[in-house]
Coordinates of C-alpha atoms in Angstrom, one line a residue:
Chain A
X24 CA -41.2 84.3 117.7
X25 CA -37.6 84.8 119.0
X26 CA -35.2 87.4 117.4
X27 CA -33.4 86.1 114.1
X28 CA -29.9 86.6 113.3
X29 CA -30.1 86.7 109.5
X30 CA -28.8 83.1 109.3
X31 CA -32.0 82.1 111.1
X32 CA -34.0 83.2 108.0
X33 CA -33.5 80.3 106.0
X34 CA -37.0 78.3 106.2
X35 CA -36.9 75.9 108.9
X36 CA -38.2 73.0 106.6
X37 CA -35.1 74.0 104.3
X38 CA -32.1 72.7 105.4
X39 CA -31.8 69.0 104.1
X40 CA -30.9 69.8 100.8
X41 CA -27.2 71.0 99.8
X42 CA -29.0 72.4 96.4
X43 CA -30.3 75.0 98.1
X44 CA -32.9 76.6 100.5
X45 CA -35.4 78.6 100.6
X46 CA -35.5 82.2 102.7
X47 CA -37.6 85.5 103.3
X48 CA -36.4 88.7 103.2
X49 CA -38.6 91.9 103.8
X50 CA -41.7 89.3 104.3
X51 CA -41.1 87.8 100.7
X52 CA -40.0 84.1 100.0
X53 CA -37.3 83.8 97.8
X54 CA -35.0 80.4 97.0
X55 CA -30.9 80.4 96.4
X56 CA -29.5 77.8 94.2
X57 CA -26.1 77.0 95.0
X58 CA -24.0 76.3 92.2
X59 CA -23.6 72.5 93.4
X60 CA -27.0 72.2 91.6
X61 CA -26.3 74.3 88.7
X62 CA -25.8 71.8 85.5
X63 CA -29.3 70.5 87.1
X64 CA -31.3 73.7 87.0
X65 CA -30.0 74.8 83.8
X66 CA -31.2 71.5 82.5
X67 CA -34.7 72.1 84.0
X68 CA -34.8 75.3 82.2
X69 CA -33.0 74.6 79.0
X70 CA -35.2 71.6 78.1
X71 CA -38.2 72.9 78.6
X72 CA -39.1 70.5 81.4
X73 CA -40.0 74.0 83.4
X74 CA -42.2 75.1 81.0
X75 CA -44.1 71.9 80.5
X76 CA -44.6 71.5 83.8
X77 CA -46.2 74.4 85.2
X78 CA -48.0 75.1 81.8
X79 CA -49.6 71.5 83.2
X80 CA -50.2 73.3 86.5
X81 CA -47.7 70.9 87.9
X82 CA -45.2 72.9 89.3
X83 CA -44.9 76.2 91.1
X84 CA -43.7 79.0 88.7
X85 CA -40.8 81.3 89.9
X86 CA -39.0 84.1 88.2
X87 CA -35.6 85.0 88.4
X88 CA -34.4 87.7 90.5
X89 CA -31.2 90.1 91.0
X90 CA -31.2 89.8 94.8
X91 CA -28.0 89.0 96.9
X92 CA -28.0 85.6 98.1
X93 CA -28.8 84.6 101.5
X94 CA -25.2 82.3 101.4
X95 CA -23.1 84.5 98.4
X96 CA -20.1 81.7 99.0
X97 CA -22.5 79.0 97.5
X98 CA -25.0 80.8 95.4
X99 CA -25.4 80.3 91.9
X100 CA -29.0 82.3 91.8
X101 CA -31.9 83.0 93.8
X102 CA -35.2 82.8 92.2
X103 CA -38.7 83.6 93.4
X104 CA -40.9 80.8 93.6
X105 CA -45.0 82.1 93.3
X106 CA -46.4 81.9 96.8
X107 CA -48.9 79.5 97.6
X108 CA -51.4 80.7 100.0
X109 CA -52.0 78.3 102.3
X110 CA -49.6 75.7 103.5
X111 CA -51.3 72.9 104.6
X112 CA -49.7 69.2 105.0
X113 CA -50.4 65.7 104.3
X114 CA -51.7 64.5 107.6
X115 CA -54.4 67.2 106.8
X116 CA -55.7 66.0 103.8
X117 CA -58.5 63.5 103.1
X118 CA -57.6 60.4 101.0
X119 CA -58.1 61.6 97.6
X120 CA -56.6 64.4 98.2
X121 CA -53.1 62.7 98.8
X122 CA -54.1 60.3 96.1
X123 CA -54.3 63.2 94.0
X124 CA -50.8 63.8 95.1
X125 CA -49.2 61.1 94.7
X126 CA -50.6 61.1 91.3
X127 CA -48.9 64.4 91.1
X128 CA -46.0 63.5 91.5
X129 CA -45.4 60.2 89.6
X130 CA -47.1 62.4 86.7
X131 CA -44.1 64.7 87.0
X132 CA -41.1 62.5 87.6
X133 CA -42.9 61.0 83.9
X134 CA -42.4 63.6 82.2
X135 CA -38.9 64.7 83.8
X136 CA -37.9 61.8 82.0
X137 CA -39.1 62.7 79.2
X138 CA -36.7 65.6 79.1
X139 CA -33.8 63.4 80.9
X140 CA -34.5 64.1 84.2
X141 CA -35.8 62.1 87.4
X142 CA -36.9 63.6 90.9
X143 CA -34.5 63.2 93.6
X144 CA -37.1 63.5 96.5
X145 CA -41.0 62.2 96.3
X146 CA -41.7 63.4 99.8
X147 CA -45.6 64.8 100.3
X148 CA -44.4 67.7 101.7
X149 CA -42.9 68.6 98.2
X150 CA -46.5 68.5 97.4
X151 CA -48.9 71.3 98.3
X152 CA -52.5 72.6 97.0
X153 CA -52.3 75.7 95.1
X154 CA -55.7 76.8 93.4
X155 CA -57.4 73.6 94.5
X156 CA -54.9 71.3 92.6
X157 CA -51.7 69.4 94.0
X158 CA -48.5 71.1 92.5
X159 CA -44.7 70.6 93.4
X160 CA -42.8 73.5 95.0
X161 CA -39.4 72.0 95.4
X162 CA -37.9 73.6 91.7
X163 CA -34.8 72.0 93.1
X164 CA -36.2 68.5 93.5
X165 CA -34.7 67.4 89.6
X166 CA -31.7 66.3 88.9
X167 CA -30.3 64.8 85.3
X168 CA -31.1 61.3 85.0
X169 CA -28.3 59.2 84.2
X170 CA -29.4 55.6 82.4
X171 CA -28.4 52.5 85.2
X172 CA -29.6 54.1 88.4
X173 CA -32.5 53.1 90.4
X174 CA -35.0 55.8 91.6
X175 CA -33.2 57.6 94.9
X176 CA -36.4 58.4 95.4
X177 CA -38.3 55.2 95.6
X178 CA -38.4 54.6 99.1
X179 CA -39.4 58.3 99.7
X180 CA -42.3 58.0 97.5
X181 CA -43.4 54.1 99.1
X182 CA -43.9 55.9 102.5
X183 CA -45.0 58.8 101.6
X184 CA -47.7 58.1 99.4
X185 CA -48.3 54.1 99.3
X186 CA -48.5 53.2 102.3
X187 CA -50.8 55.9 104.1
X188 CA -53.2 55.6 101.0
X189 CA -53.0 51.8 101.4
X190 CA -53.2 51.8 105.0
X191 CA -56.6 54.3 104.8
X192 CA -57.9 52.2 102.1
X193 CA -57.5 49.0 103.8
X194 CA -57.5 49.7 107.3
X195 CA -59.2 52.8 108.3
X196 CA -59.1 56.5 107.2
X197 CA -57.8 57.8 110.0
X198 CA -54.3 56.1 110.1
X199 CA -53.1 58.9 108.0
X200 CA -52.8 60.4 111.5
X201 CA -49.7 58.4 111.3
X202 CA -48.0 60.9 109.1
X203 CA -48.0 63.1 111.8
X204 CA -46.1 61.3 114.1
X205 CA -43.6 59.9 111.5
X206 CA -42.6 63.1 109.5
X207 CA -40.7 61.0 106.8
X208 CA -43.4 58.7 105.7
X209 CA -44.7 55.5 107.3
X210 CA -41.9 53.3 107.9
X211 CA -42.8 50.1 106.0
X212 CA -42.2 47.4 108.3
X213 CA -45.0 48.9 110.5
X214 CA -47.1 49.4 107.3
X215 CA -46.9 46.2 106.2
X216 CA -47.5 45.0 109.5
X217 CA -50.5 46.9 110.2
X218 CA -52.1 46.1 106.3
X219 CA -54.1 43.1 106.2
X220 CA -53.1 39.5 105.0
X221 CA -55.2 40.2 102.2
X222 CA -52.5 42.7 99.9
X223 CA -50.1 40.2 99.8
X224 CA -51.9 39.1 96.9
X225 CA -52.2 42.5 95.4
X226 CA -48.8 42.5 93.3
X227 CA -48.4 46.2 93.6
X228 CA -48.7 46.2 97.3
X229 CA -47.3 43.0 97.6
X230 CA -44.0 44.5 96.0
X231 CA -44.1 47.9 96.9
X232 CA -44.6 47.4 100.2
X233 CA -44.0 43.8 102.0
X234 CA -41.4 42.8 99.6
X235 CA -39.8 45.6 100.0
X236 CA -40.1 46.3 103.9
X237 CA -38.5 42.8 103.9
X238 CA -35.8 44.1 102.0
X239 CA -35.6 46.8 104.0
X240 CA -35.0 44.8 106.9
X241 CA -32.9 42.5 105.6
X242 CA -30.4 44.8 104.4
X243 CA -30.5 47.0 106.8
X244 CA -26.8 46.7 107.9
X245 CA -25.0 45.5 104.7
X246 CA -22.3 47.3 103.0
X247 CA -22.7 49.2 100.1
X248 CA -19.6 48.7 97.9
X249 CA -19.4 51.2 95.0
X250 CA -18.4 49.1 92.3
X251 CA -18.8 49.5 88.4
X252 CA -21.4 48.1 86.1
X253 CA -22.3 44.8 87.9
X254 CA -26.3 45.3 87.7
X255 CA -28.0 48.1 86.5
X256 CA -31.7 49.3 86.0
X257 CA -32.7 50.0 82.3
X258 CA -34.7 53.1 81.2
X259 CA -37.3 50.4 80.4
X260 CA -37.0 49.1 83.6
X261 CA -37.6 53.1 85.3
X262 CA -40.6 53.2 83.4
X263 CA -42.1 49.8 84.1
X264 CA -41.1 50.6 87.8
X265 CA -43.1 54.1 87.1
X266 CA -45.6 52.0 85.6
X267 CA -46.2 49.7 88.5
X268 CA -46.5 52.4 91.3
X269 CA -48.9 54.7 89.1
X270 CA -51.4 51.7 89.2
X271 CA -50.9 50.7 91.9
X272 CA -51.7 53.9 93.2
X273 CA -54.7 54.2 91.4
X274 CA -56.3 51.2 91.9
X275 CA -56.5 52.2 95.5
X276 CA -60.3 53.8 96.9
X277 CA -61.7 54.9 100.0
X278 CA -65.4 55.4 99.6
X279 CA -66.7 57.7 102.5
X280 CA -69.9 56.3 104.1
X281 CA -72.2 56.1 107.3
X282 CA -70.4 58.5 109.2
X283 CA -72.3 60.5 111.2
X284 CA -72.1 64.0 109.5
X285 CA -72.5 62.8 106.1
X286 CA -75.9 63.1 106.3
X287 CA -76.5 65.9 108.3
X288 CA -77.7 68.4 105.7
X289 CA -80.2 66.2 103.9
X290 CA -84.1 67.0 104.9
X291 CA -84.5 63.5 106.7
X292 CA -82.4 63.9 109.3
X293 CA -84.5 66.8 110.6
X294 CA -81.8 68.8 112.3
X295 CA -82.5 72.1 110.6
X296 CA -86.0 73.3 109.2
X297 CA -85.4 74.4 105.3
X298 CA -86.3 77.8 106.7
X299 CA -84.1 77.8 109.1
X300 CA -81.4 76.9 106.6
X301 CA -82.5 79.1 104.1
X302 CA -82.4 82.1 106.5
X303 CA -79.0 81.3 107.6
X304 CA -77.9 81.3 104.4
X305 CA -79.2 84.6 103.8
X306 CA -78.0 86.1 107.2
X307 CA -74.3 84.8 106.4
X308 CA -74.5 86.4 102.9
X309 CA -75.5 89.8 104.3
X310 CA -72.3 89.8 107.1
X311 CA -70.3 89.2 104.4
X312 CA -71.2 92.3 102.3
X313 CA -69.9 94.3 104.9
X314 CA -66.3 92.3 104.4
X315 CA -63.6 91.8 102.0
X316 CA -61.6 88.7 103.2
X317 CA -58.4 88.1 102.0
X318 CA -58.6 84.6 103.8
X319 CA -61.6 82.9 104.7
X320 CA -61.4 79.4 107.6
X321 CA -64.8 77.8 108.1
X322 CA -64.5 76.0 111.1
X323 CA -66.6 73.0 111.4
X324 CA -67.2 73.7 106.9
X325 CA -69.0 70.1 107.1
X326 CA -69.7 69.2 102.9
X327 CA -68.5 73.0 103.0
X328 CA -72.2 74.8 102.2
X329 CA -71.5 77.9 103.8
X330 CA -67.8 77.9 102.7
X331 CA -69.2 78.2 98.8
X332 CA -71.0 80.8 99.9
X333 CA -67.9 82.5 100.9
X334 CA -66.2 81.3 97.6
X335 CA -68.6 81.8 95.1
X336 CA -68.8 85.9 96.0
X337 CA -64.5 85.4 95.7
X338 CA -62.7 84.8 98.8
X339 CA -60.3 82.1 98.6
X340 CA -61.5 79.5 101.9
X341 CA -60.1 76.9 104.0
X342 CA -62.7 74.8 104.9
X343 CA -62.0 72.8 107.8
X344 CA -63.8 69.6 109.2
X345 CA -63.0 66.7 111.6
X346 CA -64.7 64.1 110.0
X347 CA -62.5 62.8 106.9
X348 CA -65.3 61.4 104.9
X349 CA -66.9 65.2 105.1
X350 CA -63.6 66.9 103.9
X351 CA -63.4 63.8 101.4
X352 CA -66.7 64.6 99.7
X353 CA -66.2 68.3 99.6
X354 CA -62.8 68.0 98.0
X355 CA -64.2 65.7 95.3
X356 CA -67.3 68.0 95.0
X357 CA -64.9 71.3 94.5
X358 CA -62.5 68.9 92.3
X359 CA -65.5 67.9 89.9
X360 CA -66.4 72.1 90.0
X361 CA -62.9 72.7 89.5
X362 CA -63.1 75.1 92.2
X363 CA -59.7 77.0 92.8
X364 CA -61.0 79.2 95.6
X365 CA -61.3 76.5 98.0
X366 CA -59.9 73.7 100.1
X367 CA -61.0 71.0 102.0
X368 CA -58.7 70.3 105.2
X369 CA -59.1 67.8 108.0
X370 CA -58.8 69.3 111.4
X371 CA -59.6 68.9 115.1
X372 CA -59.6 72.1 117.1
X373 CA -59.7 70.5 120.6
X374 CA -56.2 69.2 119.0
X375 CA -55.0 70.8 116.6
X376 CA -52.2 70.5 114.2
X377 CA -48.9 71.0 116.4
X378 CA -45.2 72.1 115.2
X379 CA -43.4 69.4 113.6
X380 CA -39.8 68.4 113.0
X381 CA -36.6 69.2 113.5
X382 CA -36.5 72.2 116.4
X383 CA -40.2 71.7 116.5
X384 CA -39.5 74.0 113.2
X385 CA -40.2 72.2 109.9
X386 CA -43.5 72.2 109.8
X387 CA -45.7 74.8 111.3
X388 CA -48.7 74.5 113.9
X389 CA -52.2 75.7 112.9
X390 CA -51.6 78.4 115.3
X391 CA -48.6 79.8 113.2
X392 CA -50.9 79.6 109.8
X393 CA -52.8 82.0 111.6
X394 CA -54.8 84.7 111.4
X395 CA -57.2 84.8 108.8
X396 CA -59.3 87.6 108.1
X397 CA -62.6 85.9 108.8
X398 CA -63.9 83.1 110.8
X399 CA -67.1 81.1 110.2
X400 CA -68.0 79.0 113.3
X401 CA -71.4 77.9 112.7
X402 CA -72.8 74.9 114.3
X403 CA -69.7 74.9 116.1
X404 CA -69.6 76.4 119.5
X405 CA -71.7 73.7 121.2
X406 CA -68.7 71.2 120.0
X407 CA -66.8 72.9 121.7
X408 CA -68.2 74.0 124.7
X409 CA -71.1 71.3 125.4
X410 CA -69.0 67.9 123.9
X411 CA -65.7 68.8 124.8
X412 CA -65.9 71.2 127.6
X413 CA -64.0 74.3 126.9
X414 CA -64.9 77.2 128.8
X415 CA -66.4 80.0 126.7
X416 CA -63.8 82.8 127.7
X417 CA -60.8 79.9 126.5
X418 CA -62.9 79.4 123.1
X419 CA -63.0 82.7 122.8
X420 CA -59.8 83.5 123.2
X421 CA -58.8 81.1 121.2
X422 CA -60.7 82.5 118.0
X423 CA -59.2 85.5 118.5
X424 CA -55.9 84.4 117.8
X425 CA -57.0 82.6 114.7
X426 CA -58.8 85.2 113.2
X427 CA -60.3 89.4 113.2
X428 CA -63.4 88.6 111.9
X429 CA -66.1 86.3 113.6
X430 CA -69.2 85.2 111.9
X431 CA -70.7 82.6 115.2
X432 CA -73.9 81.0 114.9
X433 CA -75.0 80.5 119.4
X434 CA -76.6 77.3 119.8
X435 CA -78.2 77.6 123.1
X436 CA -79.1 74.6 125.2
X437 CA -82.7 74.1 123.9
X438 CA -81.3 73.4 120.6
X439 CA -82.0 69.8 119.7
X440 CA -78.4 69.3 118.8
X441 CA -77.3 70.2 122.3
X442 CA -80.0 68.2 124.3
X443 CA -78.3 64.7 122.2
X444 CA -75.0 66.1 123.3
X445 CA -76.3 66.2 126.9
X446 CA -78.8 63.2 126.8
X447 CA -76.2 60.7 128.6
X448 CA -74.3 63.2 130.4
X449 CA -74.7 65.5 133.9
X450 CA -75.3 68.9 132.6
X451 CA -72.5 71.2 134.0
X452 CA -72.9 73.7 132.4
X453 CA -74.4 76.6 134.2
X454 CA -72.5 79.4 132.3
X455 CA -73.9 78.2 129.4
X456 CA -76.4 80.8 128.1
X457 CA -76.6 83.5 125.8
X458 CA -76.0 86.4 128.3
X459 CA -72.5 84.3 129.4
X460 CA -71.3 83.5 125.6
X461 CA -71.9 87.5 124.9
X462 CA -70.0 88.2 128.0
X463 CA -66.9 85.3 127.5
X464 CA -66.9 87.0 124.1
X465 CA -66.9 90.9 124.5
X466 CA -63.6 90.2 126.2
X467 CA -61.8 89.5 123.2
X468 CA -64.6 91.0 120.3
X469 CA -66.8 93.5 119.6
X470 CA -70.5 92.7 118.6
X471 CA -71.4 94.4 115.2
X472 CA -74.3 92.6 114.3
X473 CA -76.9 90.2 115.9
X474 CA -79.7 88.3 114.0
X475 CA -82.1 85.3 115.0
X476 CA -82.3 82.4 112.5
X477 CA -86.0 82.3 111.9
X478 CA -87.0 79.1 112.6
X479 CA -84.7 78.1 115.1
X480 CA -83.6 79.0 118.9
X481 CA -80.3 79.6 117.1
X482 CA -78.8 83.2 117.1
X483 CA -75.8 84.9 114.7
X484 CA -74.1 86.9 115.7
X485 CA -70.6 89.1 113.3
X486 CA -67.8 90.1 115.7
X487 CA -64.3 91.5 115.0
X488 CA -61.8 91.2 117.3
X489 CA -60.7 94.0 119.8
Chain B
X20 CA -29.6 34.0 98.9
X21 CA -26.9 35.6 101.1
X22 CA -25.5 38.5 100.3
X23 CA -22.5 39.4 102.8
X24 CA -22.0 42.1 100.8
X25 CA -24.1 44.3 98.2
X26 CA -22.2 45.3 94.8
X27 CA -24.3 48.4 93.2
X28 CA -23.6 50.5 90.7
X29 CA -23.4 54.2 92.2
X30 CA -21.3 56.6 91.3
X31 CA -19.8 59.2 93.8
X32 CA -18.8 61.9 91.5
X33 CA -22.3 63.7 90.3
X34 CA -24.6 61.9 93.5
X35 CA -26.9 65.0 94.2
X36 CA -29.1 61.9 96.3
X37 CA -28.7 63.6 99.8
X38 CA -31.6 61.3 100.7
X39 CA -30.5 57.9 102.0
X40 CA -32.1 55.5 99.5
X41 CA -31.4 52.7 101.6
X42 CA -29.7 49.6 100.6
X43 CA -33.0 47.8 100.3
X44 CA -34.5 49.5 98.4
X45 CA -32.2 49.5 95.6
X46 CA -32.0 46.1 95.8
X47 CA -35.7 45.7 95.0
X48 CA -35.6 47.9 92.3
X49 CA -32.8 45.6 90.8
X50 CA -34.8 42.4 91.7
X51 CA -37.9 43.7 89.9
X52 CA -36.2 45.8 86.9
X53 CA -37.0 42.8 85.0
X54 CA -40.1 42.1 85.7
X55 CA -41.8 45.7 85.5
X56 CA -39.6 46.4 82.6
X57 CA -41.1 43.3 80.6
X58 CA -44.3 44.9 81.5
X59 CA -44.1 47.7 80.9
X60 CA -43.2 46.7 77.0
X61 CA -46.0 44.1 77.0
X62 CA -48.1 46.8 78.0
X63 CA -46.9 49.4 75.8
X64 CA -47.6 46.9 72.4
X65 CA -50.3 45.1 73.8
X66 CA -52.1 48.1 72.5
X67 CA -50.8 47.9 69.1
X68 CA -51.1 43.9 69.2
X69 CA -55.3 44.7 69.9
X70 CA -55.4 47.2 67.4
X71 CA -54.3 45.2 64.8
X72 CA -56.8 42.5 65.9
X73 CA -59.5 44.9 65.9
X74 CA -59.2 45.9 62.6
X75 CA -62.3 45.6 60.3
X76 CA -60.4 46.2 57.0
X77 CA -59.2 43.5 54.9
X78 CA -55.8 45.5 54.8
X79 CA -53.1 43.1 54.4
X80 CA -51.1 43.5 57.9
X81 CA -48.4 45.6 58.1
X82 CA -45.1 43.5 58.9
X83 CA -42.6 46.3 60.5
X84 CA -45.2 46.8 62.6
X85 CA -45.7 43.7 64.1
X86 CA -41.5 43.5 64.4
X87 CA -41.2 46.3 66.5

């Protein structure tokens, strides 16, 4: 991180919007509103709106402080929005959980109206996961709703949400990928493009999306004259339009099947004894009661077993996974529970989520989310190290700067896991033993504990870094 | 149709839009007000119409009802 002059400590995601912006100041997040926005906040607060929405766990609470503004020349107030603990982002999450989103969202612009309001923006990044439920943290994304105008945020909210959660439903999972590469939503030309001949005859899609990437297209370079009352758009009409998108968005599913982790837990597959399961379990539990983590990343969390066991004793957990249909089935799992304490992310730590956005600013790397207090990496290293080749020192070094605490299950090569991984390959791995993982590691950590999983060549082993 | 030019209601005064709603997608929204607003309403009674059909009563039916 460079120095900051004390302009630079407006959020770097914060700067489209002239209602205000969001800053820190002495490591705490606060939010000016200018006075540009103030009929539209007082609004929000007078009608109840605010109060309605985050007794529905909806919307991020804030209070209302006496703090100088950030920008005193444009400030009306500066509030301070409750801090959510982990910022994670839609190309992270599995289907449902942007589903759930999206839901979210057109649940709240509903009842906006309600109280004569409509949401200016229906980006996804409005959108994050607080307590295991999507909740908007743009206060500032309402404005008063004046009868006649179309949604402004109707585009916003087709790219966003639609198109990704048609695209994976359709298609294939994984082209929510896409959202990382366009930060403002999948542009819907290439949606439609890319969705099969097949929608066209789903109205909701067929609207939402083709019609209206055609439109997109074909007015692309038109004038927009401002002119008075020629056509208008009825409150009726909002609603219907809310109407349309809400089931449309529902109606889509992605059902997670025959992927290849899905069914690595179950007794069948034979990859772990139910000793050598049970025993792990154990030997995690008893690390733990030496800890007290703040922040908990299971890396590798799978259907996230090990991560409950890390939630159900308290400790709020991110549990990560590559495969979407795994982070899919734990997310519905822990939203059937109603479990706040953890969520379900989709990651790839040979790759990593990178810095996004303007000045490479607006949305922050993995790295920068970083540290947490403890790290699970079981059934992970060989990943790693055996399928994609990183060098034990690099993977160590690498956990060190995501985390102080390390609980790391070894899987050495007689594992049966390993010998698939190196069934079709040359094995080139000669620094692949225990002594060299200890040795790549003690760089970086201290051993405080070392147990075998009975049962199982497998070793675990709880470090903390030096 | 040909539109060389696009007439919409906006008005410049109280726009806190900073997003760029594009030209299309207003238009859409126009195109279809109609339709989603009819159903929307057909929706919205639709529920009334069945429950009046689903009645087991021999209630005489309610007129203002039926006229909203």
């Amino acid at each position: 991180m460079t120095n900051r002059s004390s302009s630079d400590l407006r959020l770097g995601a914060s700067f489209r919007d002239p209602s205000g912006f969001l800053f820190t100041r002495n490591g705490v997040l606060y939010r000016q509103i200018n006075r540009a926005y103030q009929e539209h906040y007082d609004h929000l607060m007078s009608s109840k709106l605010y109060a309605k929405l985050v007794y529905a766990g909806l919307l991020i609470a804030h209070e209302e402080v006496d703090l100088a503004p950030e920008e005193p020349e444009l400030s009306y107030r500066v509030i301070k929005p409750e801090p959510v603990q982990f910022i994670s982002y839609p190309y992270e999450w599995s289907f449902s959980q942007l589903q759930d989103a999206a839901k979210a969202t057109l649940s709240i612009q509903k009842l906006a109206l309600e109280a004569g309001m409509v949401l200016k923006d229906a980006s996804a990044y409005n959108i994050q996961f607080h307590h295991g439920k999507p909740v908007l943290i743009d206060t500032l994304s309402f404005e008063i709703y004046q009868e006649g105008d179309p949604w402004v945020a109707y585009r916003q909210f087709c790219q966003h949400f639609l198109a990704p959660l048609a695209l994976m439903s359709y298609r294939d999972v994984r082209l929510s990928q896409l959202l990382r590469l366009y930060i403002d939503g999948i542009p819907l030309d290439l949606a439609s493009k890319l969705l099969p001949r097949r929608t066209r005859f789903n109205m909701g899609l067929a609207t939402h999306i083709h019609l209206h990437a055609a439109a997109q297209k074909r007015y692309a370079n038109q004038v927009v004259v401002n002119t008075k009352g020629t056509r208008k758009m009825s409150k009726i009409s909002f609603l219907g339009l809310m109407d349309s998108l809400e089931s449309t968005t529902h109606k889509l599913t992605w059902k997670p099947s025959g992927t290849e982790w899905v069914d690595y837990y179950t007794a069948s597959s034979g990859h772990y004894s139910s000793t050598a399961f049970e025993h792990k379990k154990k030997l995690v539990s008893k690390f733990l009661e030496l800890l007290t983590p703040v922040m908990t990343w299971d890396l590798g969390a799978n259907t996230g077993e090990f991560s409950r066991l890390i939630v159900e004793k308290g400790y709020p957990t991110i549990a990560f996974d590559i495969d979407p249909a795994a982070v899919e089935q734990n997310y519905l799992l822990a939203r059937k529970d109603k479990e706040s304490r953890m969520l379900p992310l989709i990651m790839d730590f040979t790759n990593p989520s990178p810095a996004l956005g303007w000045h490479n600013q607006e949305r922050h790397s993995l790295l920068e989310r970083a540290p947490a207090d403890l790290l699970l990496a079981l059934a992970f290293i060989h990943h790693m190290a055996i399928a994609n080749n990183v060098p034990l020192q690099a993977l160590a070094r690498y956990l060190h700067d995501l985390g102080h605490w390390l609980i790391i299950e070894w899987v050495p090569k007689e594992d049966s896991q390993v010998q698939k991984l190196l069934a079709n390959r040359q094995d080139i791995f000669s620094d692949y033993h225990m002594e060299g993982f200890e040795s790549s590691f003690n760089k970086y950590f201290s051993i405080r504990e070392k147990s075998t999983i009975a049962d199982s060549p497998r070793v675990i082993y709880l470090m903390e870094s030096k | 149709m040909y539109f060389t030019e696009l007439n919409l209601f906006t008005s410049l005064l109280r726009t806190q839009a900073y997003l760029d709603p594009g030209s299309g997608s207003f238009l859409i929204q126009l195109l279809i007000a109609g339709v989603v607003g009819a159903g929307f309403l057909i929706k919205a009674y639709w529920k009334k119409i069945k429950g009046l059909f689903n009645r087991s009563e021999t209630k005489e039916e309610d007129d203002e009802q039926v006229q909203q």
